[in-house]
XYZ file of C-alpha atoms in Angstrom:
332
model
C -61.098 53.802 -0.795
C -58.730 51.230 -2.290
C -55.510 50.514 -0.391
C -52.606 48.472 -1.735
C -49.106 47.720 -0.520
C -46.062 46.973 -2.657
C -43.737 44.137 -1.702
C -40.413 43.929 -3.547
C -38.001 41.777 -1.558
C -39.860 39.769 1.091
C -40.158 36.031 0.443
C -43.497 34.297 -0.223
C -43.175 32.496 3.107
C -42.609 35.699 5.086
C -45.576 37.571 3.585
C -47.752 34.758 4.932
C -46.934 35.507 8.576
C -50.055 35.470 10.721
C -49.922 39.134 11.737
C -49.435 40.287 8.138
C -52.442 38.327 6.924
C -54.510 39.597 9.830
C -53.605 43.259 9.351
C -53.973 43.244 5.555
C -57.399 41.681 5.941
C -58.401 44.139 8.681
C -57.624 47.137 6.462
C -58.829 45.485 3.234
C -55.419 45.827 1.564
C -54.344 44.359 -1.773
C -50.814 42.941 -1.855
C -48.863 44.014 -4.959
C -46.288 41.229 -4.868
C -43.166 41.448 -7.003
C -42.362 38.299 -8.905
C -38.835 38.018 -10.254
C -38.687 37.160 -13.944
C -39.502 33.478 -14.586
C -39.370 32.703 -10.839
C -42.938 31.449 -10.325
C -42.310 28.374 -8.173
C -44.058 26.261 -5.570
C -43.627 28.728 -2.703
C -44.996 31.552 -4.861
C -48.105 29.572 -5.767
C -48.506 28.456 -2.148
C -48.470 32.111 -1.108
C -51.266 32.971 -3.549
C -53.246 29.979 -2.304
C -52.952 31.165 1.313
C -54.057 34.667 0.335
C -56.993 33.208 -1.611
C -58.010 31.158 1.418
C -57.912 34.298 3.574
C -59.806 36.397 0.999
C -56.930 38.878 0.673
C -56.502 40.213 -2.885
C -53.132 39.747 -4.598
C -51.877 41.494 -7.718
C -48.685 40.364 -9.407
C -45.982 42.973 -9.912
C -44.154 41.251 -12.730
C -40.641 42.489 -13.483
C -38.068 41.470 -16.060
C -34.485 40.354 -15.472
C -31.957 43.055 -14.561
C -30.190 42.536 -17.877
C -33.530 43.105 -19.651
C -34.151 46.455 -17.935
C -36.044 45.191 -14.851
C -38.930 47.657 -15.235
C -41.209 47.613 -18.271
C -40.263 49.873 -21.180
C -39.882 50.010 -24.954
C -36.916 47.684 -25.030
C -38.606 44.735 -23.327
C -42.288 45.235 -24.234
C -42.371 42.200 -26.536
C -40.787 39.891 -23.964
C -43.047 41.271 -21.231
C -46.155 40.598 -23.302
C -45.153 36.977 -23.859
C -44.218 36.572 -20.207
C -47.549 37.881 -18.900
C -49.488 35.519 -21.144
C -47.472 32.541 -19.908
C -47.716 33.636 -16.270
C -51.481 34.195 -16.261
C -52.096 30.877 -17.975
C -49.919 29.103 -15.395
C -51.828 30.747 -12.547
C -55.044 29.521 -14.155
C -53.644 25.998 -14.411
C -52.859 26.167 -10.704
C -56.542 27.107 -10.122
C -55.547 30.248 -8.253
C -57.047 33.736 -8.261
C -55.301 37.094 -8.582
C -56.730 40.603 -8.720
C -54.554 41.905 -11.513
C -51.174 42.644 -13.049
C -49.002 45.606 -12.034
C -47.168 47.038 -15.037
C -44.298 49.048 -13.537
C -43.184 51.290 -16.403
C -39.831 52.956 -15.913
C -36.642 53.565 -17.873
C -34.174 50.662 -18.159
C -32.477 49.796 -14.877
C -28.944 50.618 -16.024
C -30.005 54.171 -16.978
C -31.778 54.782 -13.669
C -28.815 53.379 -11.723
C -26.425 55.610 -13.629
C -28.555 58.653 -12.814
C -29.041 57.676 -9.174
C -25.403 56.769 -8.572
C -23.361 58.682 -11.166
C -19.735 57.672 -11.507
C -18.847 61.151 -12.732
C -20.409 64.591 -12.944
C -20.907 64.025 -16.649
C -23.213 61.036 -16.239
C -26.427 63.066 -15.704
C -25.593 65.216 -18.736
C -24.884 62.148 -20.853
C -28.192 60.589 -19.822
C -30.062 63.816 -20.560
C -28.454 63.928 -23.994
C -29.486 60.334 -24.606
C -33.051 61.070 -23.487
C -33.518 63.944 -25.946
C -31.793 62.266 -28.904
C -31.511 58.476 -28.993
C -34.596 57.832 -26.856
C -36.915 59.981 -28.978
C -37.534 57.259 -31.534
C -41.188 57.440 -32.584
C -41.109 54.165 -34.490
C -39.784 52.244 -31.496
C -42.126 54.076 -29.140
C -45.215 53.387 -31.250
C -44.277 49.753 -31.797
C -43.953 49.223 -28.043
C -47.243 51.044 -27.511
C -49.072 48.678 -29.875
C -47.550 45.644 -28.151
C -48.615 46.903 -24.731
C -52.112 47.627 -26.016
C -52.342 43.914 -26.799
C -51.031 43.128 -23.321
C -53.732 45.345 -21.846
C -56.420 43.652 -23.949
C -55.221 40.218 -22.844
C -55.291 41.193 -19.162
C -58.798 42.624 -19.520
C -60.024 39.532 -21.368
C -58.933 37.484 -18.353
C -61.070 39.727 -16.096
C -57.957 41.030 -14.372
C -57.079 44.598 -13.463
C -54.272 46.319 -15.378
C -52.431 48.614 -12.969
C -49.886 50.742 -14.838
C -47.295 52.584 -12.773
C -45.030 55.405 -13.946
C -42.821 58.224 -12.674
C -44.457 61.460 -11.556
C -42.665 63.338 -14.345
C -45.209 61.931 -16.814
C -47.613 64.448 -15.262
C -46.247 67.060 -17.663
C -47.412 65.093 -20.701
C -50.967 65.015 -19.383
C -50.813 68.628 -18.253
C -49.578 69.977 -21.577
C -50.976 67.444 -24.065
C -47.697 65.826 -25.048
C -45.932 62.473 -25.203
C -42.366 63.750 -25.209
C -41.720 62.949 -21.545
C -42.964 59.385 -21.956
C -40.900 58.907 -25.106
C -37.776 60.332 -23.478
C -38.274 57.871 -20.609
C -39.094 55.082 -23.103
C -42.448 54.280 -21.478
C -45.711 54.580 -23.461
C -48.334 54.962 -20.734
C -51.324 57.217 -21.361
C -52.292 56.135 -24.889
C -53.081 52.668 -23.539
C -56.427 52.034 -21.823
C -55.090 50.663 -18.550
C -57.655 50.244 -15.787
C -55.566 52.357 -13.418
C -52.786 54.889 -13.917
C -50.618 54.817 -10.820
C -48.193 57.734 -10.545
C -45.343 57.535 -8.081
C -45.455 60.549 -5.772
C -42.921 59.428 -3.189
C -42.768 62.511 -0.981
C -39.561 61.447 0.768
C -37.776 61.196 -2.575
C -39.275 64.396 -3.994
C -38.097 66.339 -0.943
C -34.574 65.014 -1.397
C -34.668 65.734 -5.133
C -35.778 69.336 -4.582
C -33.950 70.123 -1.342
C -31.736 72.721 -3.038
C -34.803 74.667 -4.170
C -35.554 75.723 -0.621
C -38.377 78.118 -1.418
C -40.444 75.531 -3.276
C -43.127 74.063 -1.045
C -43.073 70.352 -1.917
C -46.411 69.845 -0.169
C -48.040 72.374 -2.486
C -46.232 70.978 -5.536
C -47.737 67.550 -4.827
C -51.162 69.053 -4.141
C -51.138 71.147 -7.321
C -50.114 68.285 -9.599
C -52.318 65.612 -8.042
C -55.324 67.945 -8.193
C -54.906 68.212 -11.961
C -54.297 64.476 -12.350
C -57.500 63.724 -10.464
C -59.472 66.112 -12.659
C -58.003 64.500 -15.784
C -57.896 60.798 -14.928
C -60.835 60.773 -12.499
C -61.451 57.268 -11.090
C -58.535 55.850 -13.085
C -56.018 57.738 -10.933
C -54.023 55.863 -8.319
C -51.064 57.239 -6.366
C -48.076 55.407 -4.943
C -46.986 56.852 -1.602
C -43.881 56.422 0.497
C -41.293 55.353 0.932
C -40.827 53.177 4.011
C -37.793 51.284 2.764
C -35.061 51.331 0.138
C -36.047 49.876 -3.214
C -34.127 48.509 -6.171
C -31.626 51.378 -6.183
C -30.739 50.917 -2.525
C -30.510 54.623 -1.656
C -34.102 55.838 -1.464
C -34.834 58.144 1.532
C -37.687 56.900 3.695
C -40.073 58.197 6.344
C -38.737 58.888 9.813
C -42.211 59.088 11.344
C -45.770 57.988 10.682
C -46.908 61.551 11.505
C -45.088 62.917 8.461
C -46.610 60.166 6.327
C -50.083 60.932 7.678
C -49.701 64.584 6.671
C -48.810 63.566 3.104
C -51.829 61.257 2.895
C -54.019 64.159 4.034
C -52.787 66.245 1.097
C -53.722 63.486 -1.357
C -57.142 63.049 0.231
C -57.726 66.790 -0.158
C -57.218 66.214 -3.903
C -59.834 63.465 -3.930
C -57.440 60.520 -4.272
C -59.147 57.244 -3.360
C -56.599 54.662 -4.537
C -53.332 54.472 -2.571
C -50.364 52.113 -2.962
C -47.851 52.167 -0.120
C -44.208 51.415 -0.892
C -43.376 49.128 0.728
C -44.177 46.207 3.015
C -40.461 45.377 3.160
C -39.754 48.407 5.371
C -42.577 47.849 7.864
C -42.449 44.135 8.623
C -42.943 44.861 12.334
C -46.558 44.453 13.454
C -46.965 47.890 15.060
C -45.356 49.759 12.161
C -47.385 47.916 9.537
C -50.641 48.651 11.322
C -49.545 52.220 12.025
C -48.954 53.060 8.364
C -52.149 51.373 7.169
C -54.170 53.072 9.903
C -52.710 56.413 8.781
C -53.964 55.831 5.236
C -57.422 55.039 6.570
C -57.675 57.732 9.238
C -55.743 60.758 7.922
C -57.951 63.802 7.352
C -57.860 65.917 4.177
C -55.547 68.917 4.542
C -54.720 71.614 2.003
C -51.128 72.893 2.125
C -50.174 76.560 1.998
C -50.126 78.144 -1.454
C -46.696 78.446 -3.084
C -46.332 80.932 -5.925
C -43.041 79.407 -7.016
C -44.797 76.138 -7.878
C -47.028 78.037 -10.320
C -44.072 79.988 -11.703
C -42.020 76.848 -12.218
C -44.901 75.118 -13.974
C -45.249 78.059 -16.363
C -41.550 77.694 -17.123
C -42.016 73.940 -17.626
C -44.869 74.632 -20.043
C -42.688 76.950 -22.092
C -39.869 74.402 -22.221
C -42.259 71.594 -23.135
C -43.762 73.627 -25.973
C -40.276 74.202 -27.329
C -39.607 70.510 -26.832
C -42.688 69.594 -28.831
C -41.457 71.705 -31.739
C -38.147 69.842 -31.554
C -40.010 66.527 -31.193
C -41.993 67.203 -34.378
C -38.730 66.967 -36.320
C -38.316 63.268 -35.461
């Protein structure tokens, strides 16, 4: 089993606290540390050095500037590629070792913020309209895909792991042999040979998103989708779990108890998942909570949730809509 933990806001100095190093080493956890764009400085390199000395793996979660979209997508693929090459070469010059690069692929920040915190009731409709018209640009999508293929090749040539992360909604492209969801989100993911495909199944957020659909069993929805992803991606599948803390948007719902988290891990283990990334260290900087969450990942037992017919019905409806969408997409 491979366990990782995301860290988005905590300083390089604070992630080097004695109890954090001790617990991460005890549970053999990789730190996915977010580096702000062009902010690799002395304290950052000192942090990597300390982790190297303690034999704790570190992967760099490299983001872009907020004005560039923050997460990686079509619009900043070229700049991201150049940035990663410069960053890896600088780490080499510093004679430091990292495990890999986390490529967090999501729609541009301003679009996600507008959807998460709409200023009017029309904002979600406007964004949906944009996604199915302006965003569906095959030339731009394919150009970004070719750039990111080169990024992937560069990372592999450096003997580093490429760890690509995307929203759970990309499941539907794999399930129904499409790329329309990725193109609408402006994130070419599955046509690139990343070492790992990490899908974000944040149960706390999914439950909030689907709370109005009271008869849909979210536990079974996660089980059903992850089971298919495991069958399709096999050892390349990784799953991000959480959340324990607010992220970039500032309004993400998080776990109230470790027991609830443990149950969700059990569902993923029942699907055969062996690569977990916990979001995030920032929300569990207390020694007991950090160890509690990591122990839950290690010790939770596989558990299959109750069957939910509505999950199957809704997926059949999604398949029908996606097939219609693919006909529409063929016109572009």
